[in-house]
Amino acid sequence: MNTGLRTSAEIIEPGHAEEVLWTDESEETDAQPESGWPGQWRQAAVAAAEHGQRLDRALAILVPEFSRSYLQQLIEAGAVQLNGQAAQRSAAKVKVGDLLGIELKPTPQSQAFQSEIMALAVVHEDEHLLVIDKPAGLVVHPAPGHWSGTLLNGLLAHHEAARSLPRAGIVHRLDKDTSGLMVVAKTRGAMDALVAAIAERQVRREYLALAHKRWQGPQTVQVDQPLGRDPRLRTRMAVVDLQRHSGKTARTDVRLLGNSDSACWVHCQLHTGRTHQIRVHMQHLGHPLLADELYGGRPMAGLQRQALHAWRLSLQHPASGQVWTWQRTPPPDMACALAELQLGPLRPDDAELQ
């Protein structure tokens, strides 16, 4: 078969593509070398048929057994040479006669889905699901800058069945610096049931948060504002006009629990689960969370991370049908901030939330 590339020198060793446990929404796999694979060097000259192609597309012809995503990772890692120099950009255009060289080796991303023994704060566990109290600072799943040490890695070590589940059974997420309760599936049946329950808004998720400024107005507020990417800064989310920008509807119910001259203590109930939803809705109300610098907050009362805790979780058990409720008191950093600001109580009375 004419690939359009003339191989000038290569070391051929049998490679093995592994199935990556983390998949995107379409659950497509991304072929990459296994973590124990020693790697190999391949080299080829660009033929006339490939003149003007993107570098990553030309490489995909040279090594068709691997995905373009993996090849882009190698370019970023400095493992690809163009005419003897380290290539810088996947989108760089190649010319006829250019000499391409590539070192096929595991990348941090390809090794991300490894089991790592870690101490998980297990609140409840049975054969169908697992509820954990996630500490602030723990990343939920691998992503750029965090290819190891994530909750997903810990789940792969915690129970064998996690390897056969998409995302190791993770059905919802908490931001890295948000603490509190998460439910994780342990079987495919439980995972499908939990995903459906969340989509149908049958899982009740309640949070406690510390926010800047004294609360004004009614004690309870329903924030029904759509969220999407901030058109001015794409790394943030924002309240958007759906007539002008892409986004999704989002609703958060906010109730005042305590007030001071400089801060307020609030209970938030999610009705949808959009990225950064509570953080953005609180900013929209004029009360950014303490230490949430991405959305206008600043460190205060000793807090160095956004003051948000997933306090209570209620759901119908996917096997028994029984409704279970779990709750966990906020961790010491939030408790100390609450005391310093003379707000409270630390754990709200159920009567306050009726």
PDB file of N, CA, C and O in Angstrom, residues 5 54-64 71 75 80-81 100-102:
ATOM      1  N   LEU A   5       4.665   8.093   2.306  1.00  0.00           N
ATOM      2  CA  LEU A   5       5.903   8.345   3.028  1.00  0.00           C
ATOM      3  C   LEU A   5       6.889   7.249   2.682  1.00  0.00           C
ATOM      4  O   LEU A   5       6.543   6.079   2.648  1.00  0.00           O
ATOM      5  N   ARG A  54      -0.553  18.805   7.647  1.00  0.00           N
ATOM      6  CA  ARG A  54      -0.167  19.050   9.034  1.00  0.00           C
ATOM      7  C   ARG A  54       0.810  17.972   9.490  1.00  0.00           C
ATOM      8  O   ARG A  54       0.738  16.819   9.042  1.00  0.00           O
ATOM      9  N   LEU A  55       1.686  18.334  10.414  1.00  0.00           N
ATOM     10  CA  LEU A  55       2.661  17.391  10.920  1.00  0.00           C
ATOM     11  C   LEU A  55       2.003  16.174  11.559  1.00  0.00           C
ATOM     12  O   LEU A  55       2.405  15.029  11.295  1.00  0.00           O
ATOM     13  N   ASP A  56       0.984  16.380  12.384  1.00  0.00           N
ATOM     14  CA  ASP A  56       0.366  15.233  13.051  1.00  0.00           C
ATOM     15  C   ASP A  56      -0.320  14.301  12.058  1.00  0.00           C
ATOM     16  O   ASP A  56      -0.341  13.074  12.246  1.00  0.00           O
ATOM     17  N   ARG A  57      -0.856  14.854  10.957  1.00  0.00           N
ATOM     18  CA  ARG A  57      -1.476  14.002   9.934  1.00  0.00           C
ATOM     19  C   ARG A  57      -0.428  13.185   9.189  1.00  0.00           C
ATOM     20  O   ARG A  57      -0.638  12.008   8.881  1.00  0.00           O
ATOM     21  N   ALA A  58       0.710  13.800   8.915  1.00  0.00           N
ATOM     22  CA  ALA A  58       1.790  13.077   8.248  1.00  0.00           C
ATOM     23  C   ALA A  58       2.313  11.954   9.140  1.00  0.00           C
ATOM     24  O   ALA A  58       2.598  10.848   8.672  1.00  0.00           O
ATOM     25  N   LEU A  59       2.416  12.219  10.428  1.00  0.00           N
ATOM     26  CA  LEU A  59       2.872  11.183  11.366  1.00  0.00           C
ATOM     27  C   LEU A  59       1.868  10.036  11.449  1.00  0.00           C
ATOM     28  O   LEU A  59       2.249   8.871  11.600  1.00  0.00           O
ATOM     29  N   ALA A  60       0.588  10.367  11.355  1.00  0.00           N
ATOM     30  CA  ALA A  60      -0.440   9.327  11.429  1.00  0.00           C
ATOM     31  C   ALA A  60      -0.330   8.363  10.256  1.00  0.00           C
ATOM     32  O   ALA A  60      -0.733   7.196  10.353  1.00  0.00           O
ATOM     33  N   ILE A  61       0.199   8.808   9.136  1.00  0.00           N
ATOM     34  CA  ILE A  61       0.423   7.921   7.997  1.00  0.00           C
ATOM     35  C   ILE A  61       1.636   7.037   8.246  1.00  0.00           C
ATOM     36  O   ILE A  61       1.653   5.855   7.906  1.00  0.00           O
ATOM     37  N   LEU A  62       2.642   7.600   8.911  1.00  0.00           N
ATOM     38  CA  LEU A  62       3.847   6.829   9.227  1.00  0.00           C
ATOM     39  C   LEU A  62       3.552   5.740  10.257  1.00  0.00           C
ATOM     40  O   LEU A  62       4.055   4.620  10.148  1.00  0.00           O
ATOM     41  N   VAL A  63       2.739   6.073  11.272  1.00  0.00           N
ATOM     42  CA  VAL A  63       2.422   5.109  12.336  1.00  0.00           C
ATOM     43  C   VAL A  63       0.901   5.023  12.489  1.00  0.00           C
ATOM     44  O   VAL A  63       0.325   5.518  13.457  1.00  0.00           O
ATOM     45  N   PRO A  64       0.222   4.400  11.533  1.00  0.00           N
ATOM     46  CA  PRO A  64      -1.245   4.388  11.544  1.00  0.00           C
ATOM     47  C   PRO A  64      -1.849   3.592  12.686  1.00  0.00           C
ATOM     48  O   PRO A  64      -3.051   3.696  12.936  1.00  0.00           O
ATOM     49  N   LEU A  71      -0.070  10.972  19.084  1.00  0.00           N
ATOM     50  CA  LEU A  71       1.029  11.583  18.345  1.00  0.00           C
ATOM     51  C   LEU A  71       1.188  13.055  18.722  1.00  0.00           C
ATOM     52  O   LEU A  71       2.301  13.578  18.799  1.00  0.00           O
ATOM     53  N   ILE A  75       4.517  15.060  20.235  1.00  0.00           N
ATOM     54  CA  ILE A  75       5.043  16.342  19.751  1.00  0.00           C
ATOM     55  C   ILE A  75       5.246  17.291  20.925  1.00  0.00           C
ATOM     56  O   ILE A  75       6.292  17.935  21.064  1.00  0.00           O
ATOM     57  N   VAL A  80       9.316  14.232  18.778  1.00  0.00           N
ATOM     58  CA  VAL A  80       9.193  14.245  17.321  1.00  0.00           C
ATOM     59  C   VAL A  80      10.203  15.252  16.751  1.00  0.00           C
ATOM     60  O   VAL A  80      10.323  16.372  17.259  1.00  0.00           O
ATOM     61  N   GLN A  81      10.910  14.829  15.711  1.00  0.00           N
ATOM     62  CA  GLN A  81      11.868  15.702  15.051  1.00  0.00           C
ATOM     63  C   GLN A  81      11.430  15.988  13.610  1.00  0.00           C
ATOM     64  O   GLN A  81      10.916  15.102  12.932  1.00  0.00           O
ATOM     65  N   LEU A 100      11.142  13.222   8.835  1.00  0.00           N
ATOM     66  CA  LEU A 100      10.410  13.104  10.101  1.00  0.00           C
ATOM     67  C   LEU A 100      11.028  11.998  10.938  1.00  0.00           C
ATOM     68  O   LEU A 100      11.328  10.919  10.428  1.00  0.00           O
ATOM     69  N   GLY A 101      11.177  12.263  12.222  1.00  0.00           N
ATOM     70  CA  GLY A 101      11.632  11.244  13.160  1.00  0.00           C
ATOM     71  C   GLY A 101      10.733  11.247  14.371  1.00  0.00           C
ATOM     72  O   GLY A 101      10.315  12.310  14.849  1.00  0.00           O
ATOM     73  N   ILE A 102      10.397  10.071  14.880  1.00  0.00           N
ATOM     74  CA  ILE A 102       9.485   9.988  16.015  1.00  0.00           C
ATOM     75  C   ILE A 102       9.917   8.863  16.944  1.00  0.00           C
ATOM     76  O   ILE A 102      10.213   7.749  16.511  1.00  0.00           O
TER      77      ILE A 102
END
